[in-house]
Amino acid sequence: MTRVAVLVVDGLGIGAMPDASAVRAGDAAAHTLGHVLDTADGTLRLPALGALGLGLLHPHESLAFPIAAGASAGRSALGYPGADTFSGHQTMMGTDMSGTALALFSDHIDTVAAALRAAGHTARPLDDLPVLLVDGSAVVGDNLEADPGLGWNVSAQLDDLPFEAVLDIARTVRAVAPTARVIAVGGHGPAPLLRAVRSGAHGTAGLDTPASGFYVNDGLRVAHLAVEIDHTRQLPSRAAAAGLPVTLAGKAADIITCPSAEHRPAVETGEVLAQTSKALARTADALVVANVQETDLAGHQQDARRFGSLLEEVDTGLASLLAIMGPDDHLIVTGDHGNDPTIGHPFHTREFVPVLHYNQRLPTGTAPDAPTLAAIAATAARALGIDLHR
């Protein structure tokens, strides 16, 4: 009986990939982990991450702890264009996202507006920005939290539109969008939504979601509408089809599709880790995929000290997870992209990510670099005895 937990520390990069400067030249210097640790001036203590071998990849006094027997540490390239949470997780679950297209909303605004009007909606561009206001309440534009062109957002205050209405608009946008994803977002904020609309980098414009207040107020609703993906061939669906209990926790519950999984959405780091631990403790065999989102939010906020304190919270949760791992269980800790809070902008950074794999029977030490995050799906599938390719 085997339990596998995949914990994604959102935005935890470990050094720029060779093509990181293609969008922004300065990103060649990105190193989320290193810069977060350096900002803390030696005050961070991360014994669980140290035990898992993170210090083998980036030696630092904050990680200088004995390595646990069975801890294997390596890096992975992303395996998809840009630096994006959605594409990262789809790749991590076994889907090839290398062919997705980048598209600025401004280049397609007329097509989107025509499609929305044909579907019975009102749609007008704002006077000063390439953003659509739909049905007087929903904002449609670029996703400002990802690299330019990776995705578009459809956002509304839930006091103005029910989430199903936001989803209906997003489905119409999805039908004509060439991007990897269209995100429907509903929430509650302290001010009219248009006050949080702004221009971004490289010709982008849209809702500044952190500025809207959606992330800090209760009731956040999110749905990711993707390019066509056969989710039945992804790791969670294969595990569920094999009769294994599957839990998706944190942001993973929003961006990974598996109807038969137990969904435990949460933003607060402690809650995500608690849900992960509970899911593993309930059964002798299971797959749990969890995403710690608050680290990514700290990166967007360019708050290195907040990022560091969240890593300490993750570390505490990892210590609890390690304590319940049996000899046949596997824990994989990784990231989906970088989000260096010191790099001088609030966007994701295209970095390698750590892949920390713990199983009591593994050889201890470093592992070779993986060319794509899809290697995580392959590793988890082998541990669970699942065929991803049949």
XYZ file of C-alpha atoms in Angstrom:
390
model
C 0.000 0.000 0.000
C 1.479 3.300 -1.120
C 0.662 6.929 -0.439
C 2.076 9.640 -2.695
C 1.935 13.350 -1.859
C 2.971 16.003 -4.378
C 3.351 19.379 -2.661
C 3.831 22.352 -4.988
C 5.326 25.419 -3.345
C 3.971 27.923 -5.858
C 6.651 30.213 -7.265
C 9.630 28.410 -5.696
C 12.274 28.820 -8.391
C 15.883 27.840 -7.926
C 17.695 29.788 -10.642
C 17.013 31.169 -14.102
C 16.605 28.845 -17.058
C 18.849 29.640 -20.063
C 15.981 31.345 -21.938
C 14.707 33.337 -18.937
C 15.788 36.642 -20.491
C 13.636 36.186 -23.620
C 10.771 38.211 -22.095
C 12.738 40.400 -19.641
C 16.517 40.669 -19.830
C 16.857 41.118 -16.082
C 15.235 37.755 -15.387
C 18.529 36.061 -16.252
C 19.500 36.929 -12.653
C 16.379 35.400 -11.095
C 16.832 33.000 -8.184
C 13.745 32.999 -5.992
C 15.041 30.701 -3.263
C 18.484 32.259 -3.060
C 17.252 35.831 -2.950
C 14.551 35.054 -0.370
C 17.092 33.365 1.899
C 19.624 36.174 1.456
C 17.000 38.813 2.304
C 16.372 37.066 5.609
C 20.030 37.624 6.644
C 20.422 34.187 8.174
C 17.301 34.348 10.339
C 15.373 31.599 8.509
C 15.616 28.013 9.723
C 14.250 25.363 7.357
C 15.177 21.982 8.870
C 12.597 19.891 6.983
C 13.555 21.351 3.603
C 17.166 20.831 4.602
C 16.426 17.207 5.484
C 14.828 16.762 2.066
C 18.052 17.901 0.395
C 17.232 21.443 -0.718
C 20.643 22.541 0.562
C 22.295 20.175 -1.918
C 20.836 22.299 -4.702
C 21.500 25.653 -3.014
C 23.913 25.499 -0.086
C 22.866 28.017 2.560
C 23.002 28.279 6.323
C 19.183 28.276 6.487
C 19.230 24.771 4.969
C 22.291 23.383 6.754
C 20.642 20.413 8.452
C 21.305 16.655 8.225
C 19.837 15.074 5.107
C 17.312 12.335 5.752
C 18.037 8.854 4.483
C 15.950 8.407 1.350
C 15.976 12.089 0.352
C 16.827 12.729 -3.298
C 17.206 16.310 -4.575
C 17.273 17.486 -8.187
C 16.068 20.268 -10.454
C 13.539 20.320 -13.263
C 13.156 22.592 -16.262
C 9.561 23.686 -16.787
C 8.752 22.011 -20.091
C 6.232 24.647 -21.221
C 6.442 28.256 -22.529
C 6.770 31.120 -20.083
C 6.216 30.713 -16.351
C 2.647 29.886 -15.440
C 0.873 28.066 -12.620
C -1.783 26.460 -14.801
C 0.589 25.191 -17.484
C 2.993 24.094 -14.768
C 0.410 21.941 -13.030
C -0.937 20.437 -16.251
C 2.619 19.512 -17.234
C 3.257 18.137 -13.758
C 0.176 15.910 -14.092
C 1.473 14.480 -17.373
C 0.144 16.723 -20.183
C 2.466 18.123 -22.852
C 1.896 21.902 -22.746
C 4.932 22.804 -24.850
C 2.817 23.842 -27.849
C 0.524 26.392 -26.168
C 0.396 29.866 -27.737
C 1.085 33.295 -26.288
C -1.555 35.924 -27.178
C -2.098 39.452 -25.886
C -5.732 40.310 -25.256
C -5.359 43.607 -27.123
C -4.663 41.688 -30.348
C -7.978 39.802 -30.046
C -10.284 42.276 -28.299
C -12.516 42.831 -31.345
C -12.967 39.085 -31.908
C -13.827 38.531 -28.253
C -16.268 41.448 -28.175
C -18.046 40.149 -31.287
C -18.341 36.656 -29.801
C -19.768 38.019 -26.550
C -22.332 40.188 -28.336
C -23.357 37.241 -30.521
C -23.944 35.278 -27.317
C -26.294 37.980 -26.012
C -23.924 39.941 -23.762
C -23.088 43.619 -23.806
C -19.390 44.297 -24.298
C -17.620 47.618 -24.541
C -13.935 48.493 -24.388
C -12.801 50.847 -21.677
C -11.858 54.290 -22.922
C -8.183 54.176 -22.016
C -7.219 50.495 -21.909
C -7.647 47.396 -24.138
C -10.041 45.785 -21.640
C -13.698 44.817 -22.074
C -16.483 45.589 -19.621
C -19.123 42.894 -20.092
C -22.734 43.192 -18.917
C -21.686 46.281 -16.992
C -19.929 44.200 -14.317
C -17.309 41.750 -15.622
C -13.800 42.770 -16.665
C -12.128 40.789 -19.460
C -8.433 41.310 -20.125
C -4.945 39.896 -19.725
C -3.940 37.904 -16.666
C -1.476 40.344 -15.122
C -0.030 37.750 -12.726
C 1.463 35.595 -15.479
C 3.870 36.256 -18.315
C 2.317 38.378 -21.075
C 0.139 36.321 -23.393
C -0.155 33.167 -21.303
C -3.749 33.706 -20.214
C -6.764 35.990 -19.960
C -9.048 36.678 -16.994
C -12.809 37.191 -16.711
C -13.430 38.808 -13.323
C -16.406 40.212 -11.420
C -17.567 41.134 -7.953
C -19.917 38.387 -6.772
C -22.206 41.081 -5.371
C -22.712 42.210 -8.974
C -22.777 38.886 -10.848
C -23.225 35.308 -9.598
C -20.271 33.070 -10.366
C -22.261 31.031 -12.889
C -22.748 34.235 -14.908
C -18.992 34.903 -14.751
C -18.410 31.343 -15.943
C -20.852 31.798 -18.818
C -18.907 34.835 -20.029
C -15.622 32.968 -19.618
C -16.851 30.011 -21.680
C -17.680 32.353 -24.562
C -14.224 33.933 -24.298
C -12.603 30.491 -24.110
C -14.233 29.492 -27.402
C -12.263 32.149 -29.302
C -9.094 32.401 -27.167
C -5.781 30.978 -28.458
C -4.209 31.135 -24.970
C -3.473 28.203 -22.685
C -6.190 29.261 -20.284
C -9.030 31.654 -19.562
C -9.639 32.150 -15.849
C -13.045 32.954 -14.380
C -12.613 34.834 -11.102
C -15.298 35.991 -8.695
C -14.805 37.544 -5.301
C -15.514 40.340 -2.892
C -13.597 43.588 -2.629
C -13.831 46.902 -0.807
C -14.130 49.129 -3.890
C -15.652 49.137 -7.398
C -13.835 46.661 -9.614
C -12.752 49.171 -12.244
C -10.531 50.879 -9.684
C -8.257 47.801 -9.810
C -7.978 47.741 -13.619
C -4.578 48.843 -14.877
C -2.045 48.466 -17.650
C 0.713 45.907 -17.301
C 3.982 45.058 -19.007
C 4.482 44.581 -22.748
C 1.075 45.908 -23.817
C -1.035 43.955 -21.349
C -4.022 45.326 -19.439
C -6.562 43.810 -17.097
C -7.665 43.462 -13.513
C -4.991 43.630 -10.822
C -6.487 40.754 -8.828
C -4.417 41.255 -5.639
C -5.438 44.947 -5.659
C -9.110 43.980 -6.043
C -9.142 42.464 -2.550
C -10.389 39.085 -3.822
C -7.497 37.157 -2.251
C -7.964 38.547 1.255
C -11.760 38.401 1.503
C -13.846 35.270 1.929
C -15.805 33.795 -0.955
C -13.165 33.657 -3.702
C -14.322 31.526 -6.661
C -11.972 30.498 -9.460
C -12.335 28.250 -12.504
C -9.609 27.623 -15.074
C -10.870 26.996 -18.598
C -8.033 25.423 -20.526
C -7.073 24.544 -24.024
C -8.368 21.091 -24.818
C -6.740 18.628 -22.426
C -7.533 14.961 -21.997
C -7.708 14.984 -18.209
C -8.523 11.276 -18.161
C -4.885 10.611 -19.093
C -3.488 12.722 -16.272
C -2.076 11.332 -13.043
C -5.081 12.085 -10.740
C -7.645 10.563 -13.096
C -5.466 7.498 -13.695
C -5.047 7.068 -9.949
C -8.787 7.407 -9.357
C -9.523 4.914 -12.150
C -7.205 2.464 -10.403
C -9.338 2.764 -7.274
C -7.055 5.037 -5.276
C -8.441 7.867 -3.154
C -7.355 11.182 -4.719
C -7.335 14.547 -2.937
C -6.599 17.923 -4.525
C -5.774 20.581 -1.924
C -5.215 24.313 -2.086
C -5.011 25.877 -5.525
C -4.554 22.412 -7.024
C -8.277 21.900 -6.386
C -8.996 24.805 -8.753
C -6.620 24.060 -11.610
C -6.496 20.259 -11.869
C -9.524 18.460 -13.288
C -10.483 15.145 -11.703
C -14.232 14.827 -10.997
C -13.848 11.832 -8.707
C -11.201 13.492 -6.509
C -11.940 15.069 -3.167
C -11.489 18.823 -3.606
C -10.150 20.863 -0.695
C -9.580 24.416 -1.998
C -7.772 26.791 0.352
C -5.412 29.756 0.185
C -4.037 29.880 3.736
C -0.802 27.885 3.882
C -1.538 26.222 7.210
C -4.911 25.017 5.952
C -3.408 23.576 2.757
C -0.815 21.642 4.725
C -3.407 20.465 7.249
C -5.648 19.175 4.453
C -2.665 17.365 2.922
C -1.827 15.691 6.204
C -5.461 14.704 6.851
C -5.832 13.197 3.393
C -2.735 11.053 3.853
C -3.742 9.938 7.341
C -7.179 8.717 6.241
C -6.022 5.744 4.199
C -3.148 3.364 3.548
C -3.007 4.194 -0.176
C -3.691 7.561 -1.755
C -2.612 10.323 -4.103
C -2.621 13.873 -2.747
C -1.686 16.871 -4.888
C -1.497 20.164 -2.998
C -0.513 23.712 -3.911
C 0.749 26.325 -1.440
C -0.364 29.550 -3.127
C 0.654 32.196 -0.593
C 4.330 31.982 -1.577
C 3.351 32.972 -5.109
C 1.267 35.858 -3.770
C 4.274 37.065 -1.770
C 6.313 36.987 -4.964
C 3.722 39.086 -6.776
C 3.743 41.508 -3.874
C 7.561 41.658 -4.105
C 7.734 40.824 -0.411
C 10.797 38.639 0.132
C 10.444 38.589 3.913
C 6.838 37.415 3.668
C 7.962 34.723 1.215
C 10.564 33.604 3.740
C 8.105 33.419 6.630
C 5.810 31.321 4.447
C 8.685 28.953 3.685
C 9.072 28.503 7.446
C 5.370 27.657 7.665
C 5.759 25.182 4.797
C 8.758 23.689 6.582
C 6.745 23.111 9.743
C 4.035 21.381 7.729
C 6.614 19.238 5.934
C 8.004 18.055 9.259
C 4.523 16.766 10.124
C 4.207 15.048 6.750
C 7.596 13.381 7.079
C 6.562 12.039 10.490
C 3.690 10.044 8.973
C 5.548 8.724 5.910
C 5.853 4.937 5.954
C 8.485 2.896 4.095
C 6.324 2.623 0.969
C 5.167 6.256 0.928
C 6.539 8.989 -1.325
C 6.699 12.753 -0.774
C 7.577 15.010 -3.713
C 8.118 18.727 -3.062
C 8.518 21.011 -6.052
C 7.569 24.328 -7.663
C 5.732 25.262 -10.844
C 7.857 28.296 -11.874
C 9.788 31.065 -10.149
C 8.498 34.309 -8.643
C 11.562 36.200 -7.472
C 10.333 39.005 -5.191
C 13.628 40.892 -5.522
C 13.887 40.992 -9.327
C 12.162 44.369 -9.709
C 8.754 43.430 -11.138
C 5.657 41.547 -9.884
C 5.622 38.748 -12.502
C 6.593 35.111 -12.534
C 10.203 34.330 -13.401
C 11.235 31.496 -15.703
C 13.386 29.350 -13.424
C 14.312 25.783 -12.772
C 12.424 24.361 -9.807
C 13.568 21.951 -7.106
C 12.313 18.384 -7.094
C 12.745 16.899 -3.623
C 11.728 13.245 -3.550
C 11.596 11.359 -0.278
C 11.076 7.630 0.108
C 12.849 5.558 2.720
C 14.152 3.163 0.043
C 15.560 5.831 -2.296
C 19.302 6.438 -2.584
C 20.192 9.605 -0.694
C 21.779 12.493 -2.574
C 21.420 14.486 -5.787
C 19.479 13.492 -8.889
C 19.992 14.575 -12.523
C 18.086 17.550 -13.930
C 14.745 16.656 -15.530
C 13.834 18.293 -18.866
C 10.174 18.789 -17.949
C 7.861 18.789 -14.948
C 6.080 15.838 -16.554
C 8.791 13.721 -14.925
C 6.919 14.217 -11.637
C 3.813 12.502 -13.021
C 5.971 9.653 -14.260
C 7.671 9.283 -10.874
C 4.397 9.328 -8.949
C 2.791 6.884 -11.378
C 5.645 4.398 -10.953
C 5.323 4.633 -7.184
C 1.578 3.950 -7.390
C 1.891 1.225 -10.028
C -0.137 3.221 -12.580
C 0.299 3.226 -16.366
C -0.120 6.780 -17.697
C 0.149 5.742 -21.337
C -2.340 2.934 -21.844
